[in-house]
Coordinates of C-alpha atoms and ligand atoms in Angstrom, one line a residue:
X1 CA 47.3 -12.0 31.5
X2 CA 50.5 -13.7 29.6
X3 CA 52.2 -11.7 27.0
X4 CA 52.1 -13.3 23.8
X5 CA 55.1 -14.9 22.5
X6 CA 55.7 -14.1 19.1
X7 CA 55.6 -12.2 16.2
X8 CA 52.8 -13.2 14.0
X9 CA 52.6 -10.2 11.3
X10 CA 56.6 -9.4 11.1
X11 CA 57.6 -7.6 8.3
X12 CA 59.8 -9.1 5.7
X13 CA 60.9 -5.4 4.0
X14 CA 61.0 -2.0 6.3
X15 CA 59.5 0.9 5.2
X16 CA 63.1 2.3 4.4
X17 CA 63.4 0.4 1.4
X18 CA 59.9 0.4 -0.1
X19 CA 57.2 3.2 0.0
X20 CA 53.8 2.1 0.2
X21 CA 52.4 5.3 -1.1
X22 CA 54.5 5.2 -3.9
X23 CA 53.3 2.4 -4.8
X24 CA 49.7 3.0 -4.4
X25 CA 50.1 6.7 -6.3
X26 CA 52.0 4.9 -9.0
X27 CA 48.7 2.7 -9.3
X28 CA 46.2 5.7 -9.4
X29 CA 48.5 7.8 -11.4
X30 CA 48.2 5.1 -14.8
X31 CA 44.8 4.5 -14.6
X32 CA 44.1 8.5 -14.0
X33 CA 46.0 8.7 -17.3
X34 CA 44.5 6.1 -19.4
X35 CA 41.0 7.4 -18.1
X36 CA 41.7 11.2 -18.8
X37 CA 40.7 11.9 -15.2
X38 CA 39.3 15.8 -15.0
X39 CA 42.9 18.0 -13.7
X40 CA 40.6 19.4 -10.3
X41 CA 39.6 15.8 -9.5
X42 CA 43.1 14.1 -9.7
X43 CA 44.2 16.9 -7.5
X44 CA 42.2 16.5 -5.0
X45 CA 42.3 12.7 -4.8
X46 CA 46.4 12.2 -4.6
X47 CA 46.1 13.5 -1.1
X48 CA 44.3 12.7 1.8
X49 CA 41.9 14.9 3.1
X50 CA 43.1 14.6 6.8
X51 CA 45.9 13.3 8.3
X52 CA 45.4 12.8 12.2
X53 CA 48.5 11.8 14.4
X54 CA 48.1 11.8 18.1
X55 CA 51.0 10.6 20.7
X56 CA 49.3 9.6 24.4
X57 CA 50.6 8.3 27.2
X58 CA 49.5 4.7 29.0
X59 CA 50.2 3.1 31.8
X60 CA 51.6 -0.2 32.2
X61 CA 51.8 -3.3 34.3
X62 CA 54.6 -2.2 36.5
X63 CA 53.6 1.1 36.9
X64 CA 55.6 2.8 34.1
X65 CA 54.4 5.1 31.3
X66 CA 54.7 5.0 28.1
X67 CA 54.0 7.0 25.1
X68 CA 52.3 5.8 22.1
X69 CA 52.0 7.0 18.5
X70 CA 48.9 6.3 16.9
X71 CA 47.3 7.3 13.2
X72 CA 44.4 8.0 11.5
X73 CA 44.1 9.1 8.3
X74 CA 40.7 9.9 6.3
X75 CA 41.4 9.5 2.5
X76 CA 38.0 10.7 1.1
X77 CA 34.6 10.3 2.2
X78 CA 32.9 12.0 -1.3
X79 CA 30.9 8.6 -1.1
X80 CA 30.0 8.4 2.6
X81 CA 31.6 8.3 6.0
X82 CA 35.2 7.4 6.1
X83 CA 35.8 3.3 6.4
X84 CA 38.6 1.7 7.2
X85 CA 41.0 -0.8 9.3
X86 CA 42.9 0.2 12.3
X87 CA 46.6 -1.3 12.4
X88 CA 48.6 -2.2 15.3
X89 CA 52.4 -2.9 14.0
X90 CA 56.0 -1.3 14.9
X91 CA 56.0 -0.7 11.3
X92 CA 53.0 0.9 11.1
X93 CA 54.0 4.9 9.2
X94 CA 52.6 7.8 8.2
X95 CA 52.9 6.9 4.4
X96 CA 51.9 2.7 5.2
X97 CA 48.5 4.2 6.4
X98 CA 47.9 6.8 3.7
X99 CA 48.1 3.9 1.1
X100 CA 46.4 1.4 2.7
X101 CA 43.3 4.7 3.3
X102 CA 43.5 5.2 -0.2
X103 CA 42.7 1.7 -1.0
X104 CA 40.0 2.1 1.3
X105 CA 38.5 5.0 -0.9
X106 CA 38.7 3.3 -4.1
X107 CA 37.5 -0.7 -2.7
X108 CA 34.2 1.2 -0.8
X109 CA 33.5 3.1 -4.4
X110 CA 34.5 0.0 -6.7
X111 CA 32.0 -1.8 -4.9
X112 CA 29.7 1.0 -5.0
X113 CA 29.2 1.0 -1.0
X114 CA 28.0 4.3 0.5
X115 CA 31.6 4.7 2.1
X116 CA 34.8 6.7 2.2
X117 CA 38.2 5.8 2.3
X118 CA 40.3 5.7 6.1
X119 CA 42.8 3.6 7.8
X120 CA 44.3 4.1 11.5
X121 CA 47.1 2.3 13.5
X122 CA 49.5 2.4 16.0
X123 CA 53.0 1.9 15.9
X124 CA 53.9 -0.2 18.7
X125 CA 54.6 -4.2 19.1
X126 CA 51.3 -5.9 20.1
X127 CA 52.9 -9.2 20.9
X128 CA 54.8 -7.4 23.5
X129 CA 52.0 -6.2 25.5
X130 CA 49.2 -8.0 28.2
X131 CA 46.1 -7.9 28.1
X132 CA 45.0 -5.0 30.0
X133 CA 47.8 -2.8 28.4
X134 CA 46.3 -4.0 25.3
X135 CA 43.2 -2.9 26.4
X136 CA 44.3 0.6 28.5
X137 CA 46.4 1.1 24.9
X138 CA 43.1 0.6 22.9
X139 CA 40.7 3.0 25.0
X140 CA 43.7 6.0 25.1
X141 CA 44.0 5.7 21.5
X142 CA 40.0 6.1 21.0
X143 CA 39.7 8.8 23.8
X144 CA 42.7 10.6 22.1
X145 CA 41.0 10.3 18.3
X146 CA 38.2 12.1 20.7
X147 CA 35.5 13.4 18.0
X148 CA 37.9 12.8 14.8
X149 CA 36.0 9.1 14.8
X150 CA 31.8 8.6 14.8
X151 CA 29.4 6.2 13.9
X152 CA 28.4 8.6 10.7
X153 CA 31.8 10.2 10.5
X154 CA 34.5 7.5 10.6
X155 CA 34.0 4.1 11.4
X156 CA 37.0 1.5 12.1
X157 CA 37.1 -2.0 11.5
X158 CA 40.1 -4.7 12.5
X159 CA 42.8 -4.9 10.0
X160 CA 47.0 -6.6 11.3
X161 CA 47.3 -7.0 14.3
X162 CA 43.7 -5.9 16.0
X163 CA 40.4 -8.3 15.8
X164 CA 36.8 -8.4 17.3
X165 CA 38.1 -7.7 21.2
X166 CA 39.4 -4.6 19.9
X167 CA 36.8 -3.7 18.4
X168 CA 34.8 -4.2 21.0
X169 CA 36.8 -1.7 23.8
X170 CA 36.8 1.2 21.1
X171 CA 33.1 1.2 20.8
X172 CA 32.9 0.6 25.1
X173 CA 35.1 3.8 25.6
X174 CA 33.1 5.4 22.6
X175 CA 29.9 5.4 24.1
X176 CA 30.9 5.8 27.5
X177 CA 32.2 9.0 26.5
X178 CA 29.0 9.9 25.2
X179 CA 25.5 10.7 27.3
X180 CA 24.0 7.3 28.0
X181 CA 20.6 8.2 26.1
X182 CA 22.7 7.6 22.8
X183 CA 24.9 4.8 24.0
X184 CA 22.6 2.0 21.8
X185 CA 22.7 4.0 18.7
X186 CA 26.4 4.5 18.5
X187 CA 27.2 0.6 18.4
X188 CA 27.9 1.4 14.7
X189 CA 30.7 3.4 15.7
X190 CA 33.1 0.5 14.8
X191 CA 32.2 -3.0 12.4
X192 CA 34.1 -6.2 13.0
X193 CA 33.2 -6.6 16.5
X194 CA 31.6 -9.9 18.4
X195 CA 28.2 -11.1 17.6
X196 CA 27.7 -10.9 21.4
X197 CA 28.5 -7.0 21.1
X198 CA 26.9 -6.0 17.7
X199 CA 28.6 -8.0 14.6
X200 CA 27.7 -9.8 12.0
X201 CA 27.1 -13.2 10.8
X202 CA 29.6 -14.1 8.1
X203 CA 32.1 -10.8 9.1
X204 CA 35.3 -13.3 10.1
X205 CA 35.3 -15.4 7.0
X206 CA 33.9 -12.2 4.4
X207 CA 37.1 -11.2 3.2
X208 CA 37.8 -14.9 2.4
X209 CA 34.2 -15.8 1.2
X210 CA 34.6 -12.8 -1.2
X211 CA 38.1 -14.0 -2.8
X212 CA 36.5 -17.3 -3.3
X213 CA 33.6 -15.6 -5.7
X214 CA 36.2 -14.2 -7.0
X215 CA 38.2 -17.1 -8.3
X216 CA 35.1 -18.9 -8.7
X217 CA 34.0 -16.1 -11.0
X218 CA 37.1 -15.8 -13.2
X219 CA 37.6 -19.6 -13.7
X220 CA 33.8 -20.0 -14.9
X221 CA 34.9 -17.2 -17.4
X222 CA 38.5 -18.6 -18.2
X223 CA 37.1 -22.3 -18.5
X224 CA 39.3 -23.4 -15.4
X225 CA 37.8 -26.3 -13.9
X226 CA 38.3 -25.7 -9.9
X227 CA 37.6 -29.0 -9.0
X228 CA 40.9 -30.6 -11.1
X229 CA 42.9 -26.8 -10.1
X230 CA 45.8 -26.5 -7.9
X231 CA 46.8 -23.5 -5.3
X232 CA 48.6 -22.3 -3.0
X233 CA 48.4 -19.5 -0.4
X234 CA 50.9 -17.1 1.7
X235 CA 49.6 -16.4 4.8
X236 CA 47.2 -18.8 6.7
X237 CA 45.7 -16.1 8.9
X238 CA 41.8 -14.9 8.9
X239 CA 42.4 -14.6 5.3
X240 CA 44.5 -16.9 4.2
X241 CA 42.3 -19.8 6.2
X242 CA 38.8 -19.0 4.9
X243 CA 40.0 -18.6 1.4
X244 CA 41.4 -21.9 1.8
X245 CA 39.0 -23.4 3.5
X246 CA 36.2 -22.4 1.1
X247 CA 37.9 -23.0 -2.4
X248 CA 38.4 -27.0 -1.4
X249 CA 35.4 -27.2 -0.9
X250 CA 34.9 -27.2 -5.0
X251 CA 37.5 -30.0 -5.1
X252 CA 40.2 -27.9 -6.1
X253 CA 43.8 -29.2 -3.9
X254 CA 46.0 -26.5 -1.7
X255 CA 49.5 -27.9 -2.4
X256 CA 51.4 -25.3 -0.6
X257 CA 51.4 -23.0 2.4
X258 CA 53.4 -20.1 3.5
X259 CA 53.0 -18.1 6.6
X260 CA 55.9 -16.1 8.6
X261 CA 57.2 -19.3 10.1
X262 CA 57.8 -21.5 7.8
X263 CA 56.4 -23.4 4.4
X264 CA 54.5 -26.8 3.8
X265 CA 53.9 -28.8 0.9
X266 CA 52.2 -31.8 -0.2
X267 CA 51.5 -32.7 -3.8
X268 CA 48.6 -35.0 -2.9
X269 CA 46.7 -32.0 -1.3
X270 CA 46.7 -30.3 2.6
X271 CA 43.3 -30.5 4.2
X272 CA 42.7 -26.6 4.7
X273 CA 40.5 -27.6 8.0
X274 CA 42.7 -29.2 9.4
X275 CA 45.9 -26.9 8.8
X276 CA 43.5 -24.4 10.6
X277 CA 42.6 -26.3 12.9
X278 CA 46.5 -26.8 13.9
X279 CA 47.6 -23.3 13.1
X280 CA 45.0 -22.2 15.9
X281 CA 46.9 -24.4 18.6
X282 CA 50.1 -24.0 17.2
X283 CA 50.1 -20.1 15.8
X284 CA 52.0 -21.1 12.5
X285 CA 51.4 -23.9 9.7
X286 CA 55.2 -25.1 10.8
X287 CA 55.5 -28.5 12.0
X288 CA 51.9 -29.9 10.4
X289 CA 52.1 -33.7 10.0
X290 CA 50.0 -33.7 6.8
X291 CA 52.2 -32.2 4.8
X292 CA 56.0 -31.7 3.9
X293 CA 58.7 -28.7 5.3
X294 CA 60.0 -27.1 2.3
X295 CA 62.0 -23.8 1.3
X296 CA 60.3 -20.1 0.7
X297 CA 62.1 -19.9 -2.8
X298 CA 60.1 -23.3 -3.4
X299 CA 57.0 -21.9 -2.2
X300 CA 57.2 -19.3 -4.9
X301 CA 58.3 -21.6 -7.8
X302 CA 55.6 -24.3 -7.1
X303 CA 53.5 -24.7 -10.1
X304 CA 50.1 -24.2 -9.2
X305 CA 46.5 -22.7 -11.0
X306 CA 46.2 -20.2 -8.4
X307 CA 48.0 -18.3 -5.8
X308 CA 46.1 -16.2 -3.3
X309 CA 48.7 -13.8 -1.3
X310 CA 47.1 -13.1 2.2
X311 CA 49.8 -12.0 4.0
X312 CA 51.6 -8.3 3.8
X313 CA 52.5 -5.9 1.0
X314 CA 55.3 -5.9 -0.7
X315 CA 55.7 -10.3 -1.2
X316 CA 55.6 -10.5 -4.8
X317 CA 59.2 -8.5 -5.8
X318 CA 60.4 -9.0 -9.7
X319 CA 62.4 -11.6 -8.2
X320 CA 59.6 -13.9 -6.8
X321 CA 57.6 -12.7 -10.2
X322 CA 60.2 -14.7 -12.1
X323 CA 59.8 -17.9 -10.3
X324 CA 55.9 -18.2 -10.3
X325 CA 54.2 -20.6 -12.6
X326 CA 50.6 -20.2 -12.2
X327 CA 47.1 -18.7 -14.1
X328 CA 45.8 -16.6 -11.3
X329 CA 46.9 -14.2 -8.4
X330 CA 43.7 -13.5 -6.4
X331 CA 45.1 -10.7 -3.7
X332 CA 43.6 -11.2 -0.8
X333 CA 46.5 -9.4 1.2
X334 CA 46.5 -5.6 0.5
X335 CA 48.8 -4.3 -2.1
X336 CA 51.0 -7.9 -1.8
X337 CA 52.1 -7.2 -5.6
X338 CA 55.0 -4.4 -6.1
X339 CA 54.6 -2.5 -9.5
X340 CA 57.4 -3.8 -10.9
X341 CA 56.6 -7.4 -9.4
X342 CA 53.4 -7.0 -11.1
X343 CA 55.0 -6.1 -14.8
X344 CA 56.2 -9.5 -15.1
X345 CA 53.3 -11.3 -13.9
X346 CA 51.5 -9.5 -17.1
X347 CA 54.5 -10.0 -19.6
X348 CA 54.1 -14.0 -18.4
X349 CA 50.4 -13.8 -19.3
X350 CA 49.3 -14.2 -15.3
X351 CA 46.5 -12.2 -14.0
X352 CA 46.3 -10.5 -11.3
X353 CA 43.1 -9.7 -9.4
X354 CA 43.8 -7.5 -7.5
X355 CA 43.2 -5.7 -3.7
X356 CA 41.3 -3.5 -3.9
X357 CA 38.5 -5.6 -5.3
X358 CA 39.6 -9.7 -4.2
X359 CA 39.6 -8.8 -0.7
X360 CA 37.1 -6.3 -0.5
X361 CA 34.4 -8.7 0.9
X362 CA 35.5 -7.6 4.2
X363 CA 34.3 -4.5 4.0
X364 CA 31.6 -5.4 2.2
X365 CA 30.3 -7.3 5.4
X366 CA 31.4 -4.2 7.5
X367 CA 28.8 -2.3 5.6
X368 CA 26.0 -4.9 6.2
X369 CA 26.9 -4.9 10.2
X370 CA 26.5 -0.5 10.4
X371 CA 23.4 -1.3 8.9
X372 CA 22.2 -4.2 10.9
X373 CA 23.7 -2.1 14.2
X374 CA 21.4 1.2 12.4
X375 CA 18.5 -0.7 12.1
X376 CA 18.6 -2.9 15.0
X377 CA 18.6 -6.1 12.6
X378 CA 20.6 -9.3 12.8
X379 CA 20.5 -10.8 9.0
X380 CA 21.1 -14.6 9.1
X381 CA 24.3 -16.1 7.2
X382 CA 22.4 -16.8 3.9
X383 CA 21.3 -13.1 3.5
X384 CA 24.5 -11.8 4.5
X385 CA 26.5 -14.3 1.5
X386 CA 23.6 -14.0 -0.6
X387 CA 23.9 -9.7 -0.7
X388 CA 27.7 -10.2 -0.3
X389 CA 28.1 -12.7 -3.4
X390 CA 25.8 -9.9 -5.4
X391 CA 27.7 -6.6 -4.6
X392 CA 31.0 -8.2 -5.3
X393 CA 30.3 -10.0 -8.8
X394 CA 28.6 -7.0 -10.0
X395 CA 32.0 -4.9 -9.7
X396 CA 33.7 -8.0 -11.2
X397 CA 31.8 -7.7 -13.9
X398 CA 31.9 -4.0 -14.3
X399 CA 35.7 -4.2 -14.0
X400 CA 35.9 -7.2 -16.5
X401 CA 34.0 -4.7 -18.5
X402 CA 36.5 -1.8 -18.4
X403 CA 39.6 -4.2 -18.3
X404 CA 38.5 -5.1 -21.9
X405 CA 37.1 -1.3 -22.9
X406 CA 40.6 -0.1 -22.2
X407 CA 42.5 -3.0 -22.8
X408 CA 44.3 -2.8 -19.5
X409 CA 44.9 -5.1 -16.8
X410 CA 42.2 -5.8 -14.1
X411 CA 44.3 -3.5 -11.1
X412 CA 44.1 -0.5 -13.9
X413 CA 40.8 -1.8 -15.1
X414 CA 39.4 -1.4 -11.1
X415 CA 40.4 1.7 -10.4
X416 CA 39.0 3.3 -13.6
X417 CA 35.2 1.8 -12.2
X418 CA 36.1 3.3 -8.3
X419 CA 37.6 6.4 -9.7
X420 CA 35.0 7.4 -12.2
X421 CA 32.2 7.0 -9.4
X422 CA 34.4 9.6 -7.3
X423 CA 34.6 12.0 -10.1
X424 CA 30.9 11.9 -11.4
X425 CA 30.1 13.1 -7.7
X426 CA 32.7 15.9 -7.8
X427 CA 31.6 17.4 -10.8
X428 CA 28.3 17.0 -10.1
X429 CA 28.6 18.8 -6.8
X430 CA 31.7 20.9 -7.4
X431 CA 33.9 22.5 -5.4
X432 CA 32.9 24.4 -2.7
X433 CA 32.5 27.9 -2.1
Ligands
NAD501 P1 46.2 -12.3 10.1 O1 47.0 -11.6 11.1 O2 45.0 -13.1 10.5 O3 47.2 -13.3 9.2 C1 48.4 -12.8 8.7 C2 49.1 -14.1 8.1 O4 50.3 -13.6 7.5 C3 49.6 -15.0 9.2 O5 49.4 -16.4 8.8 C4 51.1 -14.8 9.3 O6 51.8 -15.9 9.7 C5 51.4 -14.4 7.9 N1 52.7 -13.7 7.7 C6 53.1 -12.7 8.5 N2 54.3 -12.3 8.1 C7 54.7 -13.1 7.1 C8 55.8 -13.2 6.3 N3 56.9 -12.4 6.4 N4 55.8 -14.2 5.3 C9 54.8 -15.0 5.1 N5 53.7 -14.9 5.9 C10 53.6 -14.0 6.8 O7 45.8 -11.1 9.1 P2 44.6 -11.1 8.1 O8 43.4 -10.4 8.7 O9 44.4 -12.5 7.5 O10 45.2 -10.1 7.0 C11 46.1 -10.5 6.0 C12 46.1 -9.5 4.9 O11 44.8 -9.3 4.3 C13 46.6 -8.1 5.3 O12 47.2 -7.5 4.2 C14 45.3 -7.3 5.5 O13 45.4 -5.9 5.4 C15 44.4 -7.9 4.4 N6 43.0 -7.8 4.6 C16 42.4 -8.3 5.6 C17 41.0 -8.2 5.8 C18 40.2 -8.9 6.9 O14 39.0 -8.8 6.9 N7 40.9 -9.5 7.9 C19 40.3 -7.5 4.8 C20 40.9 -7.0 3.7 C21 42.3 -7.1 3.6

């Protein structure tokens, strides 16, 4: 198999200079304030509850080992088995994947789905590897997580860098590990996977699918008629596309592009099929005829009605905060805002919808797969967008609710709906012995 050429998910910002789990504390911390959160409670959710790192060796091509660091780390699971993407970036780091498990926690409660919070990765370049070391890369890293994973333990998903065939050898090497007599009902080990293996309808384009009820949502509340709107999106990926994709549909025009290759623009409108269509045979939206090159600073200061960042964390610095000109940020990337980034956006009267409940349609779809794979069902598309589009409005409504009982922002707003769930359940149950 030939080793991919480039790049796709480089990093603009190393870990050095930024600290995810800053950021995402710094988040929890002001709405544990503004919500009083009980003392016990806040303790026990600033930290994960396990924090698994395993280094294994694999072999490669030419006969050579090498060893691998991989992570998994299991936020909370208060609300059900821990859920969450597995990674596969050189910049993936012990405090990247304790945010981005954290988020996990508060999305699966804000959307009141019977999961816990986990993310996983290893830190390695993908784009450097074949095929089969992918896929001897993949099994090692399951066999080494061993038992720390299970279908009603913890349950990964794709996230940067991984997708459906990955999915697909970590539940192979799960079951295989396990007597045959239970091979069928462990399928629900990971979500995200083929339909062919186990997946669901509707899983690629959820996280998508679920930012477009979003906006949808908010302009029918904000009088914003999509159909005359403008936007523009960083990151044409599984994201990125399928947002894309599904807001022209209303009429609404994608002006401008951004992925980590280059930016397009076209004032007339970009068909959003089409740029998929090309950045499937091309691997970046660079170079598409129906629309103009133009700088990253432009990107940024195009006025538009919406922006939906579906790339990485980290985009929107104070400085790109200053250039933007738009109504609405719908993040479909996780944690794409930095706090300080985010500051301005509110001083300029732009709101931000954020992570943890724009993109959490991906999840959302996860859920529906474990059950399907539990109950030996396939739901057709309809049911899967009809339950998706009802989970995900009713915790935009309950966090439109609390964004105007506190009088806070919708980020703030969001986490006060996941983290009050969490807490109920702790002081219900207390703390054992
Ligand atoms: P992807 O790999 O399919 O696409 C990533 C896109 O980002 C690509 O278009 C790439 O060109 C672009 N990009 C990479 N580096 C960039 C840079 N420096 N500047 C501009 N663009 C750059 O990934 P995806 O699955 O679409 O995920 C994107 C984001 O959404 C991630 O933050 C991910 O954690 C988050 N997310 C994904 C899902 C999902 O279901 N896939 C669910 C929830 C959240």
């Amino acid at each position: 198999m030939a080793k991919k050429k480039e790049p796709k998910n480089k990093k603009s910002v190393s870990n050095e200079e930024f600290n995810l789990y800053q950021v995402a504390m710094g988040q929890f911390e002001k709405a544990a304030a503004l919500m009083k959160l009980n003392p016990v409670v806040h303790t026990i959710l600033s930290q994960p509850k396990n924090e698994i790192i395993v280094n294994f060796p694999v072999k490669m091509d030419d006969g050579s080992f090498k060893l691998f660091k991989g992570y998994r780390i299991q936020h909370n699971n208060a609300l059900g088995p821990y859920k969450g993407g597995i990674r596969f970036h050189p910049e993936v780091a012990l405090d990247e994947v304790k945010a981005l498990a954290a988020w996990m926690t508060w999305k699966c409660a804000l959307v009141n789905i019977p999961f816990g919070g986990a993310k996983g990765g290893i830190k390695f370049r993908p784009w450097e590897h074949s095929q089969d070391e992918m896929m001897r890369i993949t099994r090692r890293f399951t066999f080494a997580l061993g038992n720390n994973i299970g279908p009603e333990f913890d349950i990964p998903a794709p996230d940067v860098g991984t997708n459906e065939q990955i999915m697909v050898w970590m539940m192979d090497t799960y079951i295989s590990l396990r007597n045959a007599s239970d091979a069928h009902a462990s399928k629900h080990i990971v979500t995200g996977k083929s339909l062919s293996s186990g997946g669901s309808l509707g899983r690629k384009k959820a996280t998508g699918q679920g930012v477009f009820y979003m906006i949808d949502q908010w302009a029918k509340d904000n009088k914003l008629d999509l159909s005359k709107s403008t936007f523009s999106v960083q990151g044409y990926g599984n994201v990125g596309s399928n947002a894309a994709m599904i807001l022209s549909k209303t009429g609404a025009k994608l002006v401008a592009v951004q992925d980590h290759k280059g930016c397009i623009y076209n004032k007339d409108g970009i068909n959003a099929v089409k740029l998929a269509e090309y950045v499937k045979n091309n691997g970046s939206v660079d170079g598409f005829s129906g629309a103009k090159k133009f700088g990253k600073n432009d990107f940024w200061k195009t006025k538009v009605d919406i922006i939906i960042p579906a790339a990485l964390e980290n985009q929107i610095t104070p400085e790109v905060a200053n250039m933007i000109d738009a109504k609405l940020i719908a993040e479909g990337a996780n944690g794409p805002t930095s706090k300080e980034g985010e500051d301005i956006l509110l001083k300029k009267g732009i709101t931000v919808l954020p992570d943890i409940l724009a993109n959490s349609g991906g999840v959302i779809v996860s859920y529906f797969e474990w059950v399907q794979n539990k109950k030996s069902e396939h739901w057709d598309l309809e049911e899967v967008d009809f339950k998706l589009k009802k989970l995900i409005l009713r915790a935009y409504e309950k966090t439109r609710d609390t964004v105007k009982e506190y009088k806070t922002d919708w980020r703030t707003g969001a986490y006060i709906v996941a983290i009050r769930r969490l807490e109920k359940i702790y002081l219900e149950r207390g703390i054992f012995p």
